[in-house]
Amino acid sequence: MPGQDVVAQAEVDKKQQENVAVLDATEPVEKVVERYSTSLSNGLENDLAAKKLKEDGPNELAKQERPSLLMLFVMQLLGFIIILLVIAAVASMVVNGTGAKADDPLSYTTGIAIFVIVLLNAGIAAWTEHKAGGALEALANMSQANIYVLRDGKELYIPTNSIVRGDVVIMGTGDVVPADIRLFEAEDLKVSEMALTGEPDDVAKTWKLKPKKEGEPEKLTPENCVFSGCNVTNGKGRGIVTATGMGTRIGRIAQLIAGEEGPKKQCFCLPDISANQTPLQKNLEKLGARIGVLAIVVCILVFIIGVAMGREDIENPGEPVLYMILIAVTLAVAAIPEGIPLCVTISLSIGCEDMVHKNVLVRKLAAVETLGSASVICSDKTGTLTEGKMTMVGMWAGDVTYDVSGKGFDPTVGKVTFTKSGAEASNELGVRSTLCAALLCCNTSLSKDEDGLWKPKGNSSEAPIVVAARKVGLSDETITEDYKRAVEIPFSSSRKMMLTVSDVSGRERLCESGMPLPAGCKYLAVCKGAPNYIADLCAQRLASDGSVAAMTEEAKKDLLDVVDEYSSKALRVLAVAVRPMQEMPFDESDDDVSTDDKFAALRKDLILVGLVASIDPDREGVKDSVISARGAGIRVVMITGDYLKTAAAIAKNVSILQPEDDEAVSAVDCARLRPNGPYISNDEMDALTSSVRVFARAKPEDKLEIVKSIQRSGQVAAMTGDGVNDAPALNQANIGVAMGIQGTEVAKGASDMVLRDDNFCSIVDAVEKGRAIYAGIQKFVAFIMSVHIAEVMQIFICIVIGIPVMRTPLQILFLILVTDLPPSIALGMEPGDRDILKQRPRPKTEPIVLNWMWLSMVMNGAVLSAVIIGVYVAALSYFCEGEIFQADIGLLENSGEKLAQARTVAFISLVWSENIRSYIARSFDKPVWRDLCGNKMMQKAIVLAQIALYAAVFIPGFSTEVLGLRGLDIEAFGWILAIAGPVGTLIFCELCKVITYFQMQAYQRRLAEQSDLAVTYAPKEEKASSSAARNDEVAAVVPDLEAPNTQESAEPKKELVTL
C-alpha cells in the first residue's frame, strides 16, 4: 500500500540520517567542518550556500499545499447551495422536457443558464478564495523568523528558511533554534527541549566532546548539539548546521506522522481546509446550516400549499407538481445566504493586509475577531509606550550627583558636569569608575552607519552607557581589547542584573583616573542592574576620593532616596557594582559548574560604584491613543520591570494614571502579588487587578497571573511581550502581542499578532481596525440576510395569494449575483464609523447577529417585499388588462408576454431598490446621506450592478430568450413605476433606523452596565466577589447576552507550539 511504502522509505531515510547525526555529535568539530565544506571563522561561501539551498530546498517542514485554483473550483461545486442549484437546473429541464415545448431548444435555456451561473458562481468564489489565500500566505511570509549566520566572513541576518547544511549560526537568548546544529562555541547556553523530548527543564549545552561516564544514563539528546524548534533560554552559542527541514529530528517525526496518517481529506480526494477557519467563519457556517434547514421546511410548506391550491406555470399549465418542485427549490436558493462565507473570507484577508499598513502583522486570523472584544490592554513600558531610545542625563557616584548633556547617540555632543556647580567632571574618579565598570558589563557597540549617523548595536538599555563613556574618553572598542572577558552571565528577568568577570591583571587602577584596585587583583567582577537588587548584594560603597566605606543601612537608604528622586522624573536607573578578586571563587576547569552556581559565587561582597540614570522619552501619539482607548471602554495597564516611581511617572505622562487617581491604589510593586513568596488568593488578586493600572518590578510569571486574573473577571485581555519568559503570558492572553523589533522569536511564535514598530499606538489602531472589520461583517451579514428574507417573503406571498410568481429561478440567481455579492463585498470593506472607538467592547461570546439586528433584518426585508410587491401588482394591473391573479391572467391572449413585461418592471425596481439598500445598510442607525460616498468600493459595486442590469434588460436574445425580460417593451410607464421601488425603500428603511437607533442605545447601555459590574476602576474599599457571582449579576442585567465563560481561564487559551 502507498502509505506503507512511504513509512518504509521514511524508516530507511531515518536510519541513514541517524548514522550521520551520530557522527556529527561524536566526531571532533574539525571533521564536521570538513564534511560540510565550511569554516568556523568565515562560514559558508555565498555561492556554495545558494547551491546547497537549491539542492536541499528551503529549511522548513513539509506542509499541506494550498489548494490550487482548480481544486478550489471543484470544492465549490460540491457545496450545499450549488447542489441545490443543480437540482433546480435538472428540475427545470424535466419540467420543460415533459411539457408542450419539449422539442424547442429554447425551452431548456433556463436549465442551461442555471448551469452556466453555477459554474460562474463557483469560479468567482474559487478565484476570490484563491486570491485571499495568497494574501494570507504573503502575510505569513512576512512573519518569517530570522537569525544571524556567518557567510564569507560577514554576519548576515537571514530568514531561517534560507539556512543550509554547513551554515555557521549565531544564537542568543530568545532565538528559536532554526535547524539541527553541532556546537563549537557555547557560553552558559541552555535550551528548552520540551517540544522535542517532553522534558520540562532547560538543558545545559556545551561545545566539548565529553566521554560517557560508566553507569551514566543515556541522555535524550547530545550535549554538544541543539535541535530545530527548541528555544534558547539562556546564554549564547555558535554551531554548524548539520540538518535542515525534513532532515532534522523534528522533521523525521513529522515525516513518519505524515506517512501514517496522510493529509486530511474530505469527499474522498479533496483537501480538508476546515482547520484554517476562524471561530467566526465556523459560527457563520453553522448559522447558514440552520437557515438551510429552515429554508427546506419553508420549501416543503410552500410546495404543499402550492400543490393543494393547484398553482401551475402560466406558460406550461398542467404540471402543478413539477412546477411546484421547481418553485420550492427556487425558494431554497433564494432563502440560503450562500455569499456569507465568501464575504467573510474576503473581509478578514483584506483586513489583515490593511493592518500591515498600520504596522500590525496578524499571525492568526482569529485575532482580528478578538480585537473587537478587547477590554484591557496590558502593555510593556520600554520601547512600547516609550521610544526605547534612551539617553543618559544623570549620574551618581560617591555621594555626588552629575549631569550628562547631549542628545541621541552622538558621543561628540555633550559632556559630564557637576549638578551643583556645572563644572566639567569628565575626569572625576567616581564618573570614570562608574562608566568604565558599566562598560565592562556591556555587549553594545557604537559606530557610524552608511549615512554617517551614530548607531548603537546591541541592547537599547546599554546604549546610553556606551555613549556617555565615549564622552569622557572611554571607548567600547578599546575596553573590549584591553580587558579580556573571562565570564559572562547575561541579564535575566529573574536575576534583574547582568554580571561579567574581566581580566585586570597588572592594573593598579580600574582605568585612568579610576578607582584603585587592590594589590594582586587579577579579576574584576562587575554587576549592572536594578538598584534595589544590587544594593542588597553590596557590602561596601566607593567614596569620591577612591576609598571604600561600609554599606550601612543609612547609606542604603540614602542610595534608594537618590533612586526615588531620579525615578520620579521618569528616569530609568541602573546600579553598577564591582568585586576585585585574586582568583575565581569556583573551579574554572570544572565544566559542571552551572551558571546559577557561578552567579551565586561571584555576586558576594560587592562594592557599589555608582548609579546611571537615563531618560526614555514617551512615544509621540501614545497619550492620545491611551485616551482613545479609555473612550472605547478599554483599560490600559502598564506592566514593567522598572522601578515603581519611574513607572508611575511615565504612566502619568501618557495618561494611564490620571490626576484624580490615588497613586497608592493605582500603581503597585508586584511584590504585593506575592508578599510571602506564593501568590495571594484569586479573590485578592482579582480585587487588586480590577483597580491597578501600573504594575512595577514585574517578573514574567507575574504577567501570567495578572492575565489570568483579568480573564477571571470576564474581560478580554491583550498582552504585549518581547522576551522568552513572556511566552506563557502571551499564550494565555486572548490576544498575544509580540514586539517586532525588540521581540525574540520565541515571543513572536507565541503571539497572535506582531507590532512591526513596537509602538503602543499600533495596538489601539489595530483594535479600531478590528472593530471596523467586525462591524463590516455584521453589516453585510445583515444586508444579505434581509435580501434573502425579502426574496422568501415575495415568493411565499405570490404563491399564497395566487398571483404569478414575480421572478423565474434564473432571474433570482441573476439578482443574487448582481445585487447581493458585489455590494456585500463592498460592505465588508466599509471604513469604520468615526465614533467606533466610543463604543463599548463587545462581549467575546456575543453572536455575530444580535437581537436588534434580527429585528432590523426582518423590518428591512418586509419593507423591501411590500414595496416590490406593490410595484409588481401595479405592473400586473397595467400590462395584464387590470388582472392580477394567475388564474385570470392565464385566460388572456398573449399572457406570457404581458406577464414578462410586469416581471421586468419588478426586476428593474428590485435592482434599483437593492442598490439604494446597499447605501442604507452602511449604517444601522445613521442617515444614508452621512458620508454618502465614503466607501469607494461601494461606488464600483453599484456601477457593476447597473451595467449588469441594463445588459439583462436590453441585450437581445439574452434578455428575452434566456432571462425572460422585456426591457424594450415596458414603455415609459414601466420605468416610472419602477422608480417607486427605490423611493419607497429609501423612505421606509430610513424610518426603520429610528427603531434600530433606540435599540442600539439600549444595547450600549446594557454593555456599560455589564462592564461596570464585571470590572474596572473599583474603589480601594471594594472587595472582589467571586467571578461566578459577578457573572450571575451580569446575566441578570443583560439577559440577551451570553454570560462570560467562567471556566475559560482555568484552561490554557491555546496550546503553545514552538515548532
XYZ file of C-alpha atoms in Angstrom, residues 532-975:
444
model
C 17.307 47.714 44.856
C 18.528 44.220 43.913
C 22.183 45.248 43.665
C 22.060 47.342 46.856
C 21.117 44.204 48.799
C 24.263 42.468 47.497
C 26.688 45.297 48.324
C 28.799 45.157 51.478
C 30.730 48.356 50.660
C 30.499 51.530 48.596
C 33.009 53.671 46.737
C 33.640 57.183 48.051
C 34.501 60.183 45.871
C 38.187 60.034 46.883
C 38.543 56.383 45.886
C 38.297 54.935 49.378
C 35.834 52.237 50.305
C 33.292 52.521 53.128
C 30.807 50.080 54.585
C 27.312 49.921 53.102
C 25.299 50.710 56.197
C 21.513 50.755 56.391
C 21.652 54.546 56.440
C 23.860 54.571 53.332
C 21.495 52.184 51.593
C 18.536 54.431 52.489
C 20.375 57.455 51.079
C 21.098 55.481 47.916
C 17.451 54.478 47.432
C 16.362 58.081 48.072
C 18.540 59.105 45.121
C 16.969 56.334 43.062
C 13.489 57.566 44.043
C 14.363 61.121 43.051
C 15.603 60.018 39.629
C 12.637 57.686 39.175
C 10.105 60.397 40.000
C 11.451 62.242 36.960
C 10.664 59.199 34.764
C 14.353 58.259 34.564
C 15.490 54.662 34.300
C 18.184 53.928 36.872
C 20.865 51.221 36.808
C 23.297 50.475 39.613
C 26.904 49.428 38.987
C 28.903 47.379 41.497
C 32.276 45.597 41.380
C 34.207 42.913 43.194
C 38.013 42.723 42.844
C 39.289 39.119 43.086
C 42.654 37.427 43.133
C 41.116 34.231 41.782
C 37.769 32.855 40.704
C 35.505 31.692 43.552
C 34.858 28.418 41.683
C 36.869 25.790 39.832
C 37.337 27.153 36.292
C 38.263 23.707 34.964
C 35.012 22.151 36.162
C 32.558 22.201 33.266
C 29.758 21.034 35.514
C 29.582 24.333 37.397
C 26.234 25.817 36.399
C 25.547 29.435 35.516
C 23.467 29.855 38.666
C 26.309 28.494 40.801
C 28.771 30.908 39.183
C 26.376 33.787 39.727
C 25.866 32.890 43.378
C 29.632 32.734 43.958
C 30.508 35.952 42.114
C 27.829 38.308 43.401
C 29.017 38.285 47.026
C 30.695 41.208 48.821
C 30.130 43.718 46.040
C 31.297 47.340 46.146
C 28.741 49.851 44.925
C 30.426 52.188 42.431
C 27.581 54.391 41.238
C 24.250 54.928 39.512
C 23.451 55.927 35.937
C 20.089 57.497 35.053
C 18.687 57.607 31.518
C 15.540 59.017 30.048
C 13.392 57.169 27.554
C 11.008 59.730 26.009
C 7.312 58.933 25.583
C 6.378 57.887 22.074
C 4.587 60.528 20.110
C 0.855 59.870 19.993
C 0.799 57.398 22.900
C -1.075 59.759 25.222
C -3.788 60.342 22.615
C -4.030 56.591 21.981
C -4.442 55.871 25.709
C -7.209 58.472 25.904
C -8.858 56.953 22.806
C -8.657 53.506 24.360
C -10.292 54.781 27.537
C -13.083 56.315 25.481
C -13.534 52.923 23.818
C -14.104 51.270 27.201
C -10.625 49.731 27.175
C -8.483 49.906 30.286
C -4.748 50.321 29.668
C -2.476 48.645 32.214
C 1.291 49.140 32.292
C 3.310 46.098 33.378
C 7.028 46.830 33.581
C 10.158 45.567 35.245
C 11.128 49.144 36.034
C 11.198 50.863 39.381
C 7.770 51.869 40.742
C 8.335 55.635 40.733
C 9.745 55.537 37.193
C 6.767 53.529 36.008
C 4.282 55.841 37.764
C 5.929 58.952 36.294
C 5.735 57.578 32.752
C 2.142 56.430 33.376
C 1.197 59.979 34.359
C 2.898 61.399 31.276
C 0.916 59.148 28.923
C -2.366 59.467 30.869
C -2.547 55.852 32.074
C -2.659 57.393 35.536
C -4.970 60.403 35.705
C -4.654 63.406 38.016
C -7.557 62.265 40.197
C -6.092 58.762 40.696
C -4.737 57.712 44.072
C -1.238 56.565 43.134
C -1.016 54.303 46.186
C -4.000 52.340 44.852
C -3.455 52.541 41.093
C 0.305 51.845 40.978
C 1.861 48.945 42.901
C 5.049 46.942 43.114
C 4.454 43.342 42.013
C 5.817 42.217 45.357
C 2.253 42.838 46.598
C 1.113 39.957 44.419
C 3.409 37.583 46.298
C 4.160 39.184 49.694
C 5.350 35.950 51.299
C 6.545 34.065 48.231
C 3.364 32.362 46.958
C 0.779 34.442 45.120
C -2.184 35.862 47.002
C -5.599 34.206 46.638
C -7.668 34.581 43.478
C -10.194 36.876 45.171
C -7.458 39.159 46.481
C -5.693 39.102 43.125
C -8.909 39.952 41.276
C -9.594 42.857 43.641
C -6.091 44.183 43.007
C -6.091 43.851 39.213
C -9.513 45.493 38.952
C -8.168 48.826 40.225
C -4.425 48.824 39.498
C -3.167 50.324 36.257
C 0.587 50.219 36.870
C 2.447 47.074 37.930
C 6.156 47.712 38.560
C 9.100 45.359 39.170
C 7.149 42.661 37.359
C 8.513 39.221 36.625
C 7.285 37.216 33.604
C 5.306 34.905 35.866
C 3.579 37.985 37.315
C 2.317 38.843 33.840
C 0.769 35.388 33.563
C -1.038 35.719 36.899
C -2.300 39.218 36.029
C -3.718 37.988 32.709
C -5.444 35.057 34.390
C -6.987 37.400 36.950
C -8.264 39.751 34.232
C -9.801 36.800 32.374
C -11.460 35.513 35.542
C -13.377 38.795 35.711
C -14.836 38.083 32.276
C -12.662 40.534 30.363
C -10.689 40.075 27.151
C -7.009 40.844 27.611
C -4.376 41.873 25.092
C -0.838 41.383 26.406
C 2.437 42.652 24.968
C 5.739 40.884 25.404
C 9.186 40.523 23.893
C 11.214 38.041 25.934
C 11.421 34.265 26.125
C 9.736 34.226 29.509
C 6.862 36.353 28.203
C 5.696 33.453 26.004
C 3.397 31.856 28.634
C 1.605 35.182 29.242
C 1.342 35.869 25.507
C -0.087 32.409 25.025
C -2.579 32.776 27.877
C -3.803 36.216 26.797
C -6.779 36.433 24.477
C -4.578 38.486 22.151
C -0.828 37.961 22.482
C 1.075 40.908 21.014
C 4.811 40.467 20.338
C 7.307 43.196 19.549
C 8.659 43.098 16.002
C 11.916 44.955 16.700
C 12.906 44.022 20.265
C 10.894 40.788 20.411
C 12.503 37.372 20.468
C 11.471 34.665 18.039
C 10.014 32.681 20.942
C 7.737 35.587 21.867
C 6.673 36.072 18.255
C 5.902 32.381 17.937
C 3.590 32.505 20.962
C 1.782 35.643 19.827
C -1.351 36.286 17.773
C -0.009 39.463 16.231
C 3.299 41.304 15.938
C 3.870 45.068 16.188
C 6.356 45.840 13.450
C 7.249 49.182 15.063
C 6.893 48.154 18.763
C 4.516 51.114 19.161
C 1.579 51.143 21.568
C -0.334 53.371 19.160
C -0.357 50.473 16.709
C -2.264 48.320 19.230
C -5.044 50.897 19.517
C -5.058 51.293 15.722
C -5.385 47.509 15.440
C -8.291 47.467 17.908
C -10.015 50.181 15.870
C -9.424 48.265 12.628
C -10.551 45.012 14.242
C -13.792 46.656 15.335
C -14.286 48.111 11.859
C -13.754 44.708 10.206
C -16.195 43.018 12.569
C -18.745 45.802 12.106
C -18.369 45.461 8.330
C -19.026 41.735 8.575
C -22.130 42.404 10.681
C -23.356 44.919 8.092
C -23.030 42.608 5.107
C -24.483 39.661 7.023
C -27.486 41.829 7.920
C -27.706 43.072 4.327
C -27.565 39.599 2.762
C -29.995 38.160 5.292
C -32.538 40.960 4.749
C -32.314 40.450 0.967
C -32.945 36.728 1.261
C -35.736 37.262 3.781
C -37.357 39.577 1.236
C -36.932 37.010 -1.568
C -38.643 34.333 0.527
C -41.443 36.681 1.558
C -42.111 37.730 -2.036
C -42.284 34.188 -3.435
C -44.318 32.925 -0.480
C -46.856 35.753 -0.797
C -47.164 35.216 -4.557
C -47.915 31.516 -4.091
C -50.333 32.007 -1.188
C -52.459 34.839 -2.637
C -52.423 33.391 -6.136
C -50.600 35.990 -8.203
C -47.935 34.800 -10.653
C -44.507 34.293 -9.111
C -42.771 37.569 -9.875
C -39.413 36.019 -10.837
C -38.165 32.914 -12.573
C -35.410 30.822 -10.941
C -32.909 32.215 -13.438
C -33.857 35.796 -12.626
C -33.413 35.086 -8.903
C -29.936 33.687 -9.497
C -29.006 36.670 -11.622
C -30.230 39.031 -8.915
C -28.204 37.194 -6.264
C -25.041 37.693 -8.302
C -25.832 41.300 -9.283
C -27.479 42.863 -6.221
C -26.096 40.735 -3.384
C -22.485 39.781 -3.943
C -20.714 42.980 -5.116
C -22.378 45.317 -2.568
C -21.881 42.718 0.168
C -18.161 42.566 -0.521
C -18.077 46.374 -0.534
C -19.869 46.472 2.845
C -17.200 44.132 4.210
C -14.615 46.769 3.257
C -16.589 49.546 4.906
C -14.359 52.012 6.800
C -15.192 52.117 10.477
C -17.608 54.662 11.886
C -15.952 57.796 13.198
C -17.241 57.025 16.681
C -16.337 53.327 16.655
C -13.809 53.897 19.459
C -16.530 55.494 21.570
C -18.437 52.228 21.734
C -18.009 49.616 24.441
C -16.107 46.414 23.657
C -18.440 43.655 22.574
C -18.568 40.530 24.776
C -16.378 37.773 23.374
C -19.188 35.206 23.419
C -21.640 37.506 21.691
C -23.200 36.102 18.498
C -22.476 37.823 15.187
C -26.180 38.622 14.690
C -27.703 40.332 17.723
C -31.368 40.502 18.690
C -31.791 44.068 17.447
C -30.101 43.076 14.160
C -32.622 40.287 13.609
C -35.448 42.775 14.047
C -33.716 45.218 11.693
C -33.278 42.489 9.050
C -36.908 41.403 9.268
C -38.136 45.022 9.116
C -35.968 45.824 6.085
C -36.933 42.556 4.386
C -40.613 43.304 4.994
C -40.239 46.860 3.644
C -38.488 45.611 0.529
C -41.116 42.907 -0.004
C -44.049 45.272 0.478
C -42.617 47.916 -1.866
C -41.658 45.493 -4.648
C -44.932 43.533 -4.416
C -46.770 46.856 -4.644
C -44.806 47.753 -7.787
C -45.379 44.262 -9.203
C -49.147 44.324 -8.560
C -49.381 47.757 -10.202
C -47.404 46.469 -13.183
C -49.637 43.389 -13.472
C -52.714 45.574 -13.403
C -51.325 47.843 -16.134
C -49.872 45.255 -18.514
C -52.422 42.451 -17.911
C -55.573 44.436 -18.617
C -56.411 45.044 -14.959
C -55.962 41.414 -13.863
C -53.536 40.460 -11.062
C -54.364 36.851 -10.203
C -52.691 34.000 -12.072
C -55.925 32.212 -12.924
C -57.324 35.319 -14.607
C -54.098 36.269 -16.390
C -53.818 32.785 -17.868
C -57.055 33.399 -19.762
C -55.710 36.492 -21.505
C -54.400 36.420 -25.064
C -50.591 36.530 -25.207
C -50.494 36.251 -21.412
C -46.846 35.152 -21.350
C -45.621 38.389 -22.957
C -47.773 40.543 -20.710
C -46.529 38.721 -17.598
C -42.936 39.125 -18.776
C -43.430 42.904 -19.012
C -44.768 43.077 -15.434
C -41.911 40.910 -14.206
C -39.406 43.205 -15.974
C -40.730 46.246 -14.116
C -40.467 44.390 -10.784
C -36.984 43.156 -11.730
C -35.694 46.675 -12.515
C -37.337 48.115 -9.417
C -35.775 45.446 -7.219
C -32.262 46.049 -8.594
C -32.603 49.787 -8.023
C -34.055 49.211 -4.551
C -31.237 46.865 -3.604
C -28.685 49.404 -4.836
C -30.304 52.013 -2.582
C -30.397 49.457 0.244
C -26.643 48.955 -0.182
C -26.075 52.570 0.838
C -28.692 52.414 3.586
C -27.003 49.292 5.029
C -23.701 51.145 5.523
C -25.009 52.141 8.929
C -27.623 50.624 11.209
C -28.584 53.942 12.800
C -27.012 56.841 10.858
C -28.861 58.557 7.980
C -27.939 57.430 4.474
C -26.607 60.842 3.429
C -23.933 60.880 6.137
C -20.578 60.332 4.387
C -22.536 59.041 1.396
C -19.514 58.387 -0.835
C -17.107 57.356 1.924
C -16.742 53.783 0.632
C -15.128 53.836 -2.822
C -15.688 50.115 -3.258
C -19.434 50.658 -2.951
C -19.424 53.036 -5.919
C -17.661 50.389 -8.012
C -20.114 47.698 -6.878
C -23.145 49.833 -7.802
C -21.704 50.698 -11.223
C -21.156 46.982 -11.834
C -24.759 46.236 -10.769
C -26.143 48.900 -13.086
C -24.139 47.648 -16.076
C -25.396 44.119 -15.412
C -28.999 45.365 -15.073
C -29.078 47.143 -18.440
C -27.328 44.223 -20.104
C -30.029 41.933 -18.684
C -32.965 44.004 -19.930
C -31.635 45.298 -23.261
C -29.350 42.732 -24.926
C -31.476 40.889 -27.499
C -31.669 37.150 -27.065
C -30.044 37.151 -23.645
C -32.772 39.408 -22.265
C -35.788 37.875 -23.973
C -34.961 34.213 -24.524
C -32.707 33.493 -21.529
C -33.881 35.763 -18.713
C -37.400 36.313 -19.985
C -37.262 40.101 -19.618
C -38.751 42.770 -21.916
C -36.839 45.983 -21.246
C -37.745 47.465 -24.649
C -41.464 46.822 -24.231
C -42.360 48.257 -20.835
C -42.885 51.818 -22.100
C -42.225 54.980 -20.089
C -44.873 53.970 -17.558
C -42.918 50.846 -16.633
C -39.705 52.799 -15.997
